[in-house]
Amino acid sequence: MEKHILALQLSHLLGEQFSREWVYDKIEIPKQPHLGDLAFPCFSLASFFKRNPKEIASQLAPQLKHDLFAKVQTAGGYINIFLNQAFVTEQTMKQVLTDPSSYGSHSFGTGKTVVLDMSAPNIAKPFSMGHLRSTVIGNALSNLAEKCGYTTVKINYIGDYGTQFGKLLAAYQHWGNEEKVRENPLKELTKIYVHFHQASKDDPSLIEEGREWFKKLEQQDEEALKLWKWFKAVSLEEFEKVYELLGIEFDLTRGEAYYNDKMDKTVKLLQEKQLLEESEGAQVVRLDKEGLPPCLIQKSNGTSIYATRDLTAAIDRYQTYEFEEALYVVGHEQSLHFEQVKHVLLKLDFDWADQLKHISFGMMLTDGKKMSTRQGKTILLEEVLNEAIQQAASNIEEKNPELQNKEEIAKQVGVGAVIFHDLKHDRRNDVEFSLEDMLTFEGNTAPYLQYAYVRGRSLLEKGEFHIETADASLKEEPAWPLVKWVRHYPETVFKANTNHDPSIIAKYLLELTKAFNKYYADTKILQNDQQNARLTLIYVFTVVLKDGLRLLGIEAPEHM
């Protein structure tokens, strides 16, 4: 709130050339407490006013007045604002206490829909660590959008079509064993798929065989269709085990194949707009003016390509949901593909195509290299989750063997560790897979946050805190850093949603928790007449921490 008030006052003083939004973006939070709680640098005003930044700061500072501002000072070319700690502390705690579950929420998304294309594992392949990123980033973005008032539709767009399935069908003809597939579906199907790629290096005819099997699948060949449906059914059963561990549900699970009988309409639209051109026997849409290579619509052998299915899917989704945004949570290696899809839709005069956003992310690496199913270099997510849960269970058994609901808490801690290890990184960066780092229960990890929550809840229990008798009138200096972090939560939610980056929440929670731990270490919470007010702050902290973890898809256990 104070940033908005400061921006409003400064923009009024500076004149219409400087909008409130421009001023707001310039406001900083000083790293050193002696420099205040907010700071506005005047250096960017110097050329406009043709005056020294220090002079500008000195002229503006005395004119900034509000109940929230305890003191306004200048330092060089900066205006430093010190907030009224008692006033802000009481106001912040009352905001949380009024409606704990809605603190940090926004309403600008009310009545609007966000569609998320996320997770999207390929059938007949294991759910690897490589698919973790799309799944947990997409889930967190959905939670953030809902926190901002949007209705969300999470679509698990299963990879169940394409030339790779022709290769798998061909591989099954050569090396498939029905009994082994039924016994361990994804392991066996992956094994023959990897073998196919290795064998095709010595026998290139296998590649052509794979193409022929995909063509059979497109032509609804009975044998190809039967095997494909079987592979899909057993894959979805295996995927569901992983989603259950992660605690993630979808509004719609739909494969690429759903659009097979709907693509002709899209191709017809392209023809009517005279956008299709022949290129080496294939059908393409040229995107020269957009500075992009042609978008392939149909291969020379008449088979479809995923661009055609994505075009058809986007049209279908807009007709169904009239979305405000459609977020494609897919790795950055697909950036060109989504640029092409968007521009083809714009050429079809679908203005809503500008609302399609590719939420790219870096790769999950092993030893600095991309994971690859065809090379047999994958790490299975289910195995990692189970190992994390097992290690959490071992820690509980060692440190708190009498703990109730040990299995459930081990799951919350282990799964939370895996999710947070991913989401604490900027989504655009690659993440090096490290089981050791992921399962470390100290430092910048989910267990560190979860333990702080448990510690806070324990204090509330010992102090017999009741929300009905909460006291928001806390007046002590050591509490101020924690109060400020609690106060930053609504703005952090807004920023994370706007930037489509859950790491903003993850990093915020680490700072919030560090402030709590310092307050806990420096203050005797359960002492004297300030006890109830201190416990009220602890309660407020636990509300924000639990909700922040929830946005990331992580549970907060009451005991550890």
Coordinates of C-alpha atoms in Angstrom, one line a residue:
M1 CA 0.0 0.0 0.0
E2 CA 2.7 2.4 1.0
K3 CA 4.5 2.0 -2.4
H4 CA 1.2 3.0 -4.1
I5 CA 0.7 6.0 -1.9
L6 CA 4.3 7.1 -2.4
A7 CA 4.0 6.7 -6.2
L8 CA 0.7 8.6 -6.2
Q9 CA 2.2 11.5 -4.3
L10 CA 5.4 11.7 -6.3
S11 CA 3.7 11.4 -9.7
H12 CA 1.4 14.3 -8.6
L13 CA 4.4 16.4 -7.6
L14 CA 6.4 15.6 -10.7
G15 CA 3.7 16.3 -13.2
E16 CA 1.8 14.4 -15.9
Q17 CA 5.0 13.5 -17.7
F18 CA 5.7 10.9 -14.9
S19 CA 2.9 8.4 -14.5
R20 CA 2.2 6.7 -11.2
E21 CA 3.2 3.4 -12.8
W22 CA 6.6 4.8 -13.9
V23 CA 7.3 6.1 -10.4
Y24 CA 6.1 2.9 -8.8
D25 CA 8.6 0.8 -10.8
K26 CA 11.4 3.1 -9.7
I27 CA 10.7 2.7 -6.0
E28 CA 13.3 0.6 -4.2
I29 CA 13.5 -1.3 -0.9
P30 CA 16.9 -0.4 0.7
K31 CA 19.0 -3.4 1.8
Q32 CA 20.3 -1.5 4.8
P33 CA 17.7 -0.6 7.5
H34 CA 19.4 2.7 8.3
L35 CA 18.5 3.9 4.8
G36 CA 14.7 3.5 5.5
D37 CA 12.0 1.2 4.4
L38 CA 11.4 2.7 0.9
A39 CA 13.7 4.7 -1.4
F40 CA 13.1 6.7 -4.5
P41 CA 16.2 7.5 -6.7
C42 CA 16.0 10.9 -8.4
F43 CA 18.8 10.3 -10.9
S44 CA 16.5 9.6 -13.8
L45 CA 14.8 13.0 -13.3
A46 CA 18.0 15.0 -13.6
S47 CA 18.1 15.3 -17.4
F48 CA 14.4 16.2 -17.6
F49 CA 14.5 18.9 -14.9
K50 CA 18.2 19.8 -15.7
R51 CA 19.0 19.8 -12.1
N52 CA 21.2 17.9 -9.7
P53 CA 19.5 14.7 -8.3
K54 CA 20.4 15.8 -4.8
E55 CA 18.6 19.1 -5.3
I56 CA 15.5 17.4 -6.7
A57 CA 15.4 14.9 -3.8
S58 CA 15.8 17.8 -1.3
Q59 CA 12.8 19.7 -2.9
L60 CA 10.5 16.7 -3.1
A61 CA 11.1 15.2 0.3
P62 CA 9.4 17.8 2.5
Q63 CA 6.3 17.6 0.4
L64 CA 5.8 13.8 1.1
K65 CA 3.3 13.4 4.0
H66 CA 1.1 10.5 5.2
D67 CA 0.2 8.7 8.4
L68 CA 2.2 5.7 7.1
F69 CA 5.4 7.9 6.8
A70 CA 7.2 8.4 10.1
K71 CA 10.2 10.2 8.6
V72 CA 11.3 11.3 5.2
Q73 CA 15.0 12.0 4.6
T74 CA 17.4 12.5 1.7
A75 CA 20.8 10.8 1.1
G76 CA 22.6 12.0 -2.0
G77 CA 20.1 11.7 -4.9
Y78 CA 17.8 9.4 -2.9
I79 CA 14.6 10.1 -1.0
N80 CA 14.4 7.7 2.0
I81 CA 11.1 7.0 3.7
F82 CA 10.9 5.5 7.2
L83 CA 7.5 4.0 7.8
N84 CA 5.5 4.4 11.0
Q85 CA 6.3 1.0 12.5
A86 CA 3.5 0.8 15.1
F87 CA 0.9 1.9 12.7
V88 CA 2.0 -0.4 9.9
T89 CA 2.4 -3.4 12.2
E90 CA -1.1 -3.0 13.6
Q91 CA -2.6 -2.4 10.1
T92 CA -0.8 -5.4 8.6
M93 CA -1.7 -7.8 11.3
K94 CA -5.4 -6.7 11.2
Q95 CA -5.4 -7.3 7.5
V96 CA -4.4 -10.9 8.0
L97 CA -6.6 -11.5 11.0
T98 CA -9.7 -10.1 9.2
D99 CA -9.7 -12.9 6.7
P100 CA -6.6 -15.2 6.9
S101 CA -7.4 -17.3 3.9
S102 CA -7.7 -14.3 1.5
Y103 CA -4.6 -12.4 2.6
G104 CA -2.4 -11.7 -0.4
S105 CA -5.4 -12.3 -2.8
H106 CA -6.3 -10.0 -5.7
S107 CA -9.5 -9.6 -7.7
F108 CA -8.3 -8.4 -11.1
G109 CA -8.8 -11.8 -12.6
T110 CA -12.5 -12.2 -11.5
G111 CA -14.7 -13.3 -14.3
K112 CA -11.7 -14.3 -16.5
T113 CA -10.3 -17.7 -17.4
V114 CA -6.7 -18.9 -17.7
V115 CA -6.1 -22.1 -19.6
L116 CA -2.8 -24.0 -18.8
D117 CA -1.3 -26.6 -21.1
M118 CA 1.0 -28.4 -18.7
S119 CA 2.8 -31.6 -17.7
A120 CA 2.1 -33.4 -21.1
P121 CA 4.1 -36.6 -20.7
N122 CA 4.4 -38.9 -23.7
I123 CA 2.6 -42.3 -23.4
A124 CA 4.7 -45.4 -23.5
K125 CA 7.6 -43.5 -21.9
P126 CA 8.5 -43.2 -18.2
F127 CA 7.5 -40.1 -16.3
S128 CA 11.0 -38.7 -15.9
M129 CA 12.5 -35.9 -13.9
G130 CA 12.4 -33.9 -17.2
H131 CA 8.6 -33.8 -17.0
L132 CA 8.6 -32.6 -13.4
R133 CA 9.3 -29.0 -14.4
S134 CA 6.2 -28.5 -16.6
T135 CA 4.0 -30.3 -14.0
V136 CA 5.0 -28.3 -10.9
I137 CA 5.5 -25.0 -12.6
G138 CA 2.1 -25.3 -14.3
N139 CA 0.4 -26.3 -11.0
A140 CA 2.0 -23.3 -9.2
L141 CA 1.0 -20.9 -11.9
S142 CA -2.6 -22.2 -11.7
N143 CA -2.6 -21.6 -8.0
L144 CA -1.2 -18.1 -8.4
A145 CA -3.8 -17.3 -11.1
E146 CA -6.6 -18.5 -8.8
K147 CA -5.2 -16.3 -5.9
C148 CA -5.6 -13.4 -8.3
G149 CA -9.2 -14.2 -9.0
Y150 CA -9.0 -16.1 -12.2
T151 CA -10.8 -19.3 -13.0
T152 CA -8.2 -21.8 -14.2
V153 CA -8.4 -24.9 -16.5
K154 CA -5.5 -27.2 -16.1
I155 CA -5.1 -29.4 -19.2
N156 CA -2.8 -32.4 -19.3
Y157 CA -2.1 -32.5 -23.0
I158 CA -0.8 -36.0 -23.3
G159 CA 1.7 -36.8 -26.1
D160 CA -0.1 -39.7 -27.6
Y161 CA 0.5 -39.1 -31.3
G162 CA 3.2 -38.5 -33.8
T163 CA 6.0 -40.3 -35.7
Q164 CA 7.5 -41.6 -32.5
F165 CA 4.5 -43.9 -32.0
G166 CA 5.1 -45.3 -35.4
K167 CA 8.6 -46.1 -34.3
L168 CA 7.3 -47.7 -31.1
L169 CA 4.8 -49.8 -33.0
A170 CA 7.6 -51.0 -35.3
A171 CA 9.8 -51.7 -32.3
Y172 CA 7.1 -53.8 -30.7
Q173 CA 6.7 -55.9 -33.9
H174 CA 10.5 -56.8 -33.7
W175 CA 11.2 -57.0 -30.0
G176 CA 7.9 -56.7 -28.1
N177 CA 6.8 -59.2 -25.5
E178 CA 3.2 -58.9 -24.3
E179 CA 3.8 -60.6 -21.0
K180 CA 6.8 -58.4 -20.1
V181 CA 4.8 -55.2 -21.1
R182 CA 1.9 -56.2 -18.9
E183 CA 4.3 -56.9 -16.0
N184 CA 6.1 -53.5 -16.2
P185 CA 4.6 -51.4 -19.0
L186 CA 6.7 -48.3 -19.2
K187 CA 10.0 -50.0 -18.4
E188 CA 9.5 -52.5 -21.2
L189 CA 8.2 -50.1 -23.8
T190 CA 11.0 -47.7 -23.1
K191 CA 13.5 -50.6 -23.4
I192 CA 12.3 -51.5 -26.9
Y193 CA 12.0 -47.9 -28.0
V194 CA 15.7 -47.3 -27.0
H195 CA 16.7 -50.5 -28.8
F196 CA 14.9 -49.3 -31.9
H197 CA 17.0 -46.1 -32.0
Q198 CA 20.2 -48.0 -31.4
A199 CA 19.3 -50.6 -34.1
S200 CA 18.3 -48.0 -36.6
K201 CA 21.8 -46.6 -36.7
D202 CA 22.9 -49.8 -38.4
D203 CA 19.6 -50.5 -40.2
P204 CA 18.1 -47.2 -41.6
S205 CA 15.2 -49.2 -43.1
L206 CA 13.8 -49.3 -39.5
I207 CA 13.1 -45.5 -39.7
E208 CA 11.0 -46.0 -42.9
E209 CA 9.2 -48.9 -41.1
G210 CA 8.4 -46.6 -38.3
R211 CA 6.9 -44.0 -40.7
E212 CA 4.8 -46.7 -42.3
W213 CA 3.4 -47.8 -38.9
F214 CA 2.5 -44.2 -38.1
K215 CA 0.7 -43.9 -41.4
K216 CA -1.2 -47.1 -40.5
L217 CA -2.2 -45.5 -37.2
E218 CA -3.4 -42.3 -39.0
Q219 CA -5.4 -44.5 -41.4
Q220 CA -7.0 -46.3 -38.4
D221 CA -5.4 -49.7 -39.1
E222 CA -7.0 -52.2 -36.7
E223 CA -3.7 -53.7 -35.3
A224 CA -2.0 -50.3 -35.0
L225 CA -5.0 -48.8 -33.2
K226 CA -5.3 -51.8 -30.8
L227 CA -1.7 -51.6 -29.7
W228 CA -1.7 -47.8 -29.5
K229 CA -4.8 -47.8 -27.2
W230 CA -3.3 -50.5 -25.0
F231 CA 0.0 -48.5 -24.7
K232 CA -2.0 -45.4 -23.8
A233 CA -4.2 -47.1 -21.2
V234 CA -1.2 -48.6 -19.2
S235 CA 0.7 -45.3 -19.5
L236 CA -2.1 -43.3 -18.0
E237 CA -2.4 -45.7 -15.1
E238 CA 1.3 -45.3 -14.3
F239 CA 1.2 -41.5 -14.7
E240 CA -1.7 -41.3 -12.2
K241 CA 0.6 -42.8 -9.5
V242 CA 3.0 -39.9 -9.9
Y243 CA 0.2 -37.2 -9.9
E244 CA -1.2 -38.7 -6.8
L245 CA 2.2 -38.5 -5.0
L246 CA 2.5 -34.8 -6.2
G247 CA -1.0 -34.0 -5.1
I248 CA -1.8 -32.6 -8.5
E249 CA -5.2 -33.0 -10.4
F250 CA -6.2 -31.8 -13.8
D251 CA -9.5 -30.3 -15.1
L252 CA -9.0 -32.1 -18.4
T253 CA -6.7 -34.9 -19.6
R254 CA -6.7 -35.0 -23.4
G255 CA -4.2 -36.4 -25.9
E256 CA -3.1 -35.0 -29.2
A257 CA -5.0 -37.7 -31.0
Y258 CA -8.3 -36.1 -29.9
Y259 CA -7.7 -33.6 -32.7
N260 CA -7.1 -36.1 -35.5
D261 CA -10.6 -35.8 -36.9
K262 CA -10.7 -32.0 -36.3
M263 CA -7.6 -31.0 -38.2
D264 CA -9.2 -31.0 -41.6
K265 CA -11.3 -28.0 -40.6
T266 CA -8.1 -26.1 -39.7
V267 CA -6.4 -27.1 -43.0
K268 CA -9.5 -25.9 -44.8
L269 CA -9.4 -22.5 -43.0
L270 CA -5.7 -22.2 -44.1
Q271 CA -6.7 -23.0 -47.7
E272 CA -9.6 -20.5 -47.7
K273 CA -7.2 -17.8 -46.6
Q274 CA -4.8 -18.9 -49.3
L275 CA -2.0 -19.4 -46.7
L276 CA -0.9 -22.9 -47.7
E277 CA 2.0 -23.4 -50.1
E278 CA 3.7 -26.5 -51.3
S279 CA 7.3 -27.0 -50.4
E280 CA 9.2 -30.2 -51.5
G281 CA 5.9 -32.0 -51.5
A282 CA 4.8 -30.8 -48.0
Q283 CA 2.2 -28.1 -47.1
V284 CA 3.5 -25.1 -45.3
V285 CA 2.5 -21.6 -44.2
R286 CA 5.3 -19.1 -45.0
L287 CA 6.2 -16.7 -42.2
D288 CA 8.9 -14.7 -44.0
K289 CA 7.5 -11.3 -43.0
E290 CA 7.6 -12.4 -39.4
G291 CA 11.2 -13.4 -39.7
L292 CA 10.4 -17.1 -39.0
P293 CA 10.9 -20.3 -41.0
P294 CA 7.8 -21.8 -42.7
C295 CA 5.4 -23.6 -40.4
L296 CA 5.0 -27.2 -41.6
I297 CA 1.3 -28.2 -41.7
Q298 CA 1.3 -31.5 -43.6
K299 CA 4.3 -33.8 -44.4
S300 CA 5.0 -34.9 -48.0
N301 CA 3.7 -38.4 -47.2
G302 CA 0.3 -36.9 -46.2
T303 CA 0.7 -37.4 -42.4
S304 CA 0.0 -34.6 -40.0
I305 CA 2.4 -32.8 -37.7
Y306 CA 2.0 -31.5 -34.2
A307 CA 1.8 -27.8 -35.3
T308 CA -1.5 -28.7 -37.1
R309 CA -2.8 -30.3 -33.9
D310 CA -1.7 -27.4 -31.7
L311 CA -3.4 -24.9 -34.1
T312 CA -6.6 -27.0 -33.9
A313 CA -6.3 -27.3 -30.1
A314 CA -5.9 -23.6 -29.6
I315 CA -9.0 -22.8 -31.7
D316 CA -11.0 -25.4 -29.8
R317 CA -9.8 -24.1 -26.4
Y318 CA -10.8 -20.5 -27.2
Q319 CA -14.2 -21.6 -28.5
T320 CA -14.7 -23.6 -25.3
Y321 CA -13.3 -21.3 -22.7
E322 CA -12.9 -17.8 -24.2
F323 CA -9.7 -17.5 -22.2
E324 CA -8.0 -14.3 -21.1
E325 CA -4.7 -16.2 -21.3
A326 CA -3.6 -19.6 -22.6
L327 CA -0.3 -20.6 -21.0
Y328 CA 1.8 -23.3 -22.6
V329 CA 4.2 -24.5 -19.9
V330 CA 6.7 -26.2 -22.2
G331 CA 10.5 -26.2 -22.4
H332 CA 12.3 -23.4 -24.1
E333 CA 13.5 -25.6 -26.9
Q334 CA 9.9 -25.3 -28.3
S335 CA 10.0 -21.5 -28.5
L336 CA 10.2 -21.4 -32.3
H337 CA 7.2 -23.8 -32.6
F338 CA 5.0 -21.6 -30.4
E339 CA 6.0 -18.4 -32.2
Q340 CA 5.0 -20.1 -35.5
V341 CA 1.7 -21.3 -34.1
K342 CA 0.8 -17.9 -32.8
H343 CA 1.6 -16.1 -36.1
V344 CA -0.3 -18.7 -38.2
L345 CA -3.4 -18.0 -35.9
L346 CA -2.9 -14.3 -36.4
K347 CA -2.8 -14.8 -40.1
L348 CA -6.2 -16.6 -39.7
D349 CA -7.5 -13.3 -38.2
F350 CA -7.8 -14.8 -34.7
D351 CA -6.9 -11.7 -32.6
W352 CA -7.0 -13.8 -29.4
A353 CA -3.8 -15.5 -30.5
D354 CA -1.9 -12.6 -28.8
Q355 CA -3.2 -14.1 -25.5
L356 CA -1.3 -17.3 -26.1
K357 CA 1.9 -17.3 -24.0
H358 CA 4.7 -19.8 -24.1
I359 CA 5.9 -20.1 -20.5
S360 CA 9.3 -21.5 -21.3
F361 CA 11.6 -23.2 -18.8
G362 CA 15.1 -24.6 -18.8
M363 CA 16.0 -28.2 -19.0
M364 CA 16.5 -30.7 -16.2
L365 CA 20.1 -31.8 -16.7
T366 CA 22.2 -34.8 -15.6
D367 CA 26.0 -34.1 -15.6
G368 CA 25.3 -31.0 -17.6
K369 CA 23.4 -32.9 -20.4
K370 CA 19.8 -33.1 -21.3
M371 CA 17.9 -36.2 -20.3
S372 CA 16.9 -38.4 -23.3
T373 CA 14.6 -41.3 -23.4
R374 CA 15.8 -42.5 -26.8
Q375 CA 19.3 -42.7 -25.5
G376 CA 18.1 -44.4 -22.3
K377 CA 19.3 -41.5 -20.1
T378 CA 16.4 -40.8 -17.8
I379 CA 15.8 -40.5 -14.1
L380 CA 12.3 -41.7 -13.1
L381 CA 10.3 -39.1 -11.1
E382 CA 8.4 -41.8 -9.2
E383 CA 11.6 -43.3 -7.9
V384 CA 13.0 -39.9 -6.8
L385 CA 9.7 -39.1 -5.0
N386 CA 9.7 -42.4 -3.2
E387 CA 13.3 -42.1 -2.2
A388 CA 12.7 -38.6 -0.9
I389 CA 9.8 -39.9 1.1
Q390 CA 11.9 -42.8 2.5
Q391 CA 14.7 -40.4 3.5
A392 CA 12.2 -38.1 5.3
A393 CA 10.7 -41.2 7.0
S394 CA 14.2 -42.2 8.2
N395 CA 14.8 -38.7 9.6
I396 CA 11.5 -38.7 11.5
E397 CA 12.3 -42.2 12.9
E398 CA 15.7 -40.9 14.1
K399 CA 14.6 -37.6 15.6
N400 CA 11.0 -38.0 16.5
P401 CA 10.0 -41.7 16.6
E402 CA 6.8 -41.1 18.6
L403 CA 5.4 -38.7 16.0
Q404 CA 1.8 -39.3 15.0
N405 CA 0.9 -39.8 11.3
K406 CA 4.6 -40.5 10.4
E407 CA 3.9 -41.8 6.9
E408 CA 1.7 -38.8 5.9
I409 CA 4.3 -36.3 7.2
A410 CA 7.2 -38.1 5.5
K411 CA 5.2 -37.8 2.2
Q412 CA 4.6 -34.1 2.8
V413 CA 8.3 -33.5 3.6
G414 CA 9.8 -35.7 0.9
V415 CA 7.5 -34.5 -1.9
G416 CA 7.8 -30.9 -0.8
A417 CA 11.6 -31.2 -1.0
V418 CA 11.4 -32.4 -4.6
I419 CA 9.0 -29.7 -5.7
F420 CA 10.8 -26.8 -4.0
H421 CA 14.1 -27.9 -5.4
D422 CA 12.7 -27.2 -8.8
L423 CA 10.6 -24.1 -8.1
K424 CA 13.2 -22.1 -6.2
H425 CA 15.1 -21.7 -9.5
D426 CA 14.1 -19.1 -12.0
R427 CA 12.0 -21.2 -14.4
R428 CA 14.1 -20.0 -17.4
N429 CA 17.3 -21.5 -16.0
D430 CA 18.4 -25.1 -16.5
V431 CA 18.4 -27.2 -13.3
E432 CA 21.1 -29.7 -12.5
F433 CA 19.5 -32.9 -11.1
S434 CA 21.0 -33.6 -7.8
L435 CA 19.3 -36.1 -5.4
E436 CA 21.7 -35.0 -2.7
D437 CA 20.8 -31.3 -3.0
M438 CA 17.1 -32.1 -3.4
L439 CA 17.0 -34.1 -0.2
T440 CA 19.0 -31.8 2.0
F441 CA 16.9 -30.9 4.9
E442 CA 18.8 -27.7 5.8
G443 CA 19.4 -24.4 3.9
N444 CA 17.2 -23.2 1.1
T445 CA 14.9 -26.2 1.1
A446 CA 11.2 -27.0 1.7
P447 CA 11.9 -28.9 4.9
Y448 CA 13.6 -25.7 6.2
L449 CA 10.4 -23.8 5.6
Q450 CA 8.2 -26.6 6.9
Y451 CA 10.2 -26.8 10.1
A452 CA 9.8 -23.0 10.6
Y453 CA 6.0 -23.5 10.2
V454 CA 6.0 -26.3 12.8
R455 CA 8.1 -24.2 15.2
G456 CA 5.6 -21.4 14.8
R457 CA 2.6 -23.6 15.4
S458 CA 4.3 -25.1 18.4
L459 CA 4.8 -21.6 19.9
L460 CA 1.1 -20.9 19.4
E461 CA 0.2 -24.1 21.1
K462 CA 2.5 -23.5 24.1
G463 CA 1.3 -19.9 24.5
E464 CA -2.4 -21.1 24.2
F465 CA -3.0 -18.5 21.4
H466 CA -6.6 -18.0 20.3
I467 CA -7.5 -15.9 17.2
E468 CA -10.5 -14.6 19.1
T469 CA -8.2 -12.8 21.6
A470 CA -5.5 -11.8 19.0
D471 CA -3.7 -8.5 19.7
A472 CA -2.4 -6.5 16.8
S473 CA -0.8 -3.7 18.8
L474 CA 2.7 -5.1 18.9
K475 CA 5.3 -2.3 19.6
E476 CA 8.9 -3.6 19.5
E477 CA 11.8 -3.0 17.1
P478 CA 12.9 -6.7 16.6
A479 CA 9.5 -7.5 15.1
W480 CA 9.7 -5.0 12.3
P481 CA 11.7 -7.0 9.7
L482 CA 9.2 -9.9 10.0
V483 CA 6.3 -7.5 9.8
K484 CA 7.7 -6.0 6.6
W485 CA 8.1 -9.4 4.9
V486 CA 4.5 -10.3 5.9
R487 CA 3.4 -7.0 4.4
H488 CA 5.2 -7.8 1.1
Y489 CA 3.1 -10.9 0.5
P490 CA 0.3 -9.4 -1.6
E491 CA 2.7 -7.6 -3.9
T492 CA 4.8 -10.7 -4.2
V493 CA 1.8 -12.7 -5.3
F494 CA 1.0 -10.1 -7.9
K495 CA 4.6 -10.0 -9.2
A496 CA 4.9 -13.8 -9.4
N497 CA 1.6 -14.1 -11.3
T498 CA 2.4 -11.2 -13.6
N499 CA 5.8 -12.7 -14.4
H500 CA 4.5 -16.3 -14.5
D501 CA 7.4 -17.2 -12.2
P502 CA 6.8 -19.3 -9.1
S503 CA 10.5 -18.8 -8.0
I504 CA 9.5 -15.3 -6.9
I505 CA 7.2 -16.9 -4.2
A506 CA 9.9 -19.5 -3.3
K507 CA 12.6 -16.9 -2.7
Y508 CA 10.1 -14.7 -0.8
L509 CA 9.3 -17.6 1.6
L510 CA 12.9 -18.1 2.3
E511 CA 13.4 -14.4 3.2
L512 CA 10.1 -14.5 5.3
T513 CA 11.3 -17.5 7.2
K514 CA 14.8 -16.1 7.8
A515 CA 13.1 -13.0 9.3
F516 CA 11.0 -15.3 11.5
N517 CA 14.0 -17.3 12.7
K518 CA 15.9 -14.2 13.6
Y519 CA 12.9 -12.8 15.5
Y520 CA 12.6 -16.2 17.2
A521 CA 16.2 -16.3 18.2
D522 CA 16.4 -12.6 19.4
T523 CA 13.1 -12.5 21.3
K524 CA 11.6 -14.4 24.2
I525 CA 8.2 -14.8 22.7
L526 CA 6.4 -16.3 25.7
Q527 CA 7.2 -13.5 28.2
N528 CA 5.5 -10.4 29.8
D529 CA 2.5 -8.4 28.7
Q530 CA 3.6 -8.4 25.0
Q531 CA 3.2 -12.2 24.8
N532 CA -0.2 -12.2 23.1
A533 CA 0.8 -9.5 20.6
R534 CA 4.0 -11.5 19.8
L535 CA 2.0 -14.7 19.3
T536 CA -0.4 -12.8 17.0
L537 CA 2.6 -12.0 14.8
I538 CA 3.7 -15.6 14.9
Y539 CA 0.2 -16.6 13.9
V540 CA 0.2 -14.1 11.0
F541 CA 3.6 -15.5 9.9
T542 CA 2.2 -19.1 9.9
V543 CA -0.8 -18.0 7.8
V544 CA 1.4 -16.4 5.1
L545 CA 4.0 -19.2 5.1
K546 CA 1.4 -22.0 4.8
D547 CA -0.4 -20.1 2.0
G548 CA 2.8 -19.5 0.1
L549 CA 3.7 -23.1 0.3
R550 CA 0.2 -24.0 -0.9
L551 CA 0.7 -21.8 -4.0
L552 CA 3.8 -23.9 -4.8
G553 CA 1.9 -27.1 -4.3
I554 CA 3.7 -28.0 -1.0
E555 CA 1.9 -29.0 2.2
A556 CA 2.7 -27.6 5.6
P557 CA 2.7 -30.3 8.3
E558 CA 1.6 -29.3 11.8
H559 CA 4.3 -31.5 13.4
M560 CA 7.7 -32.9 12.3

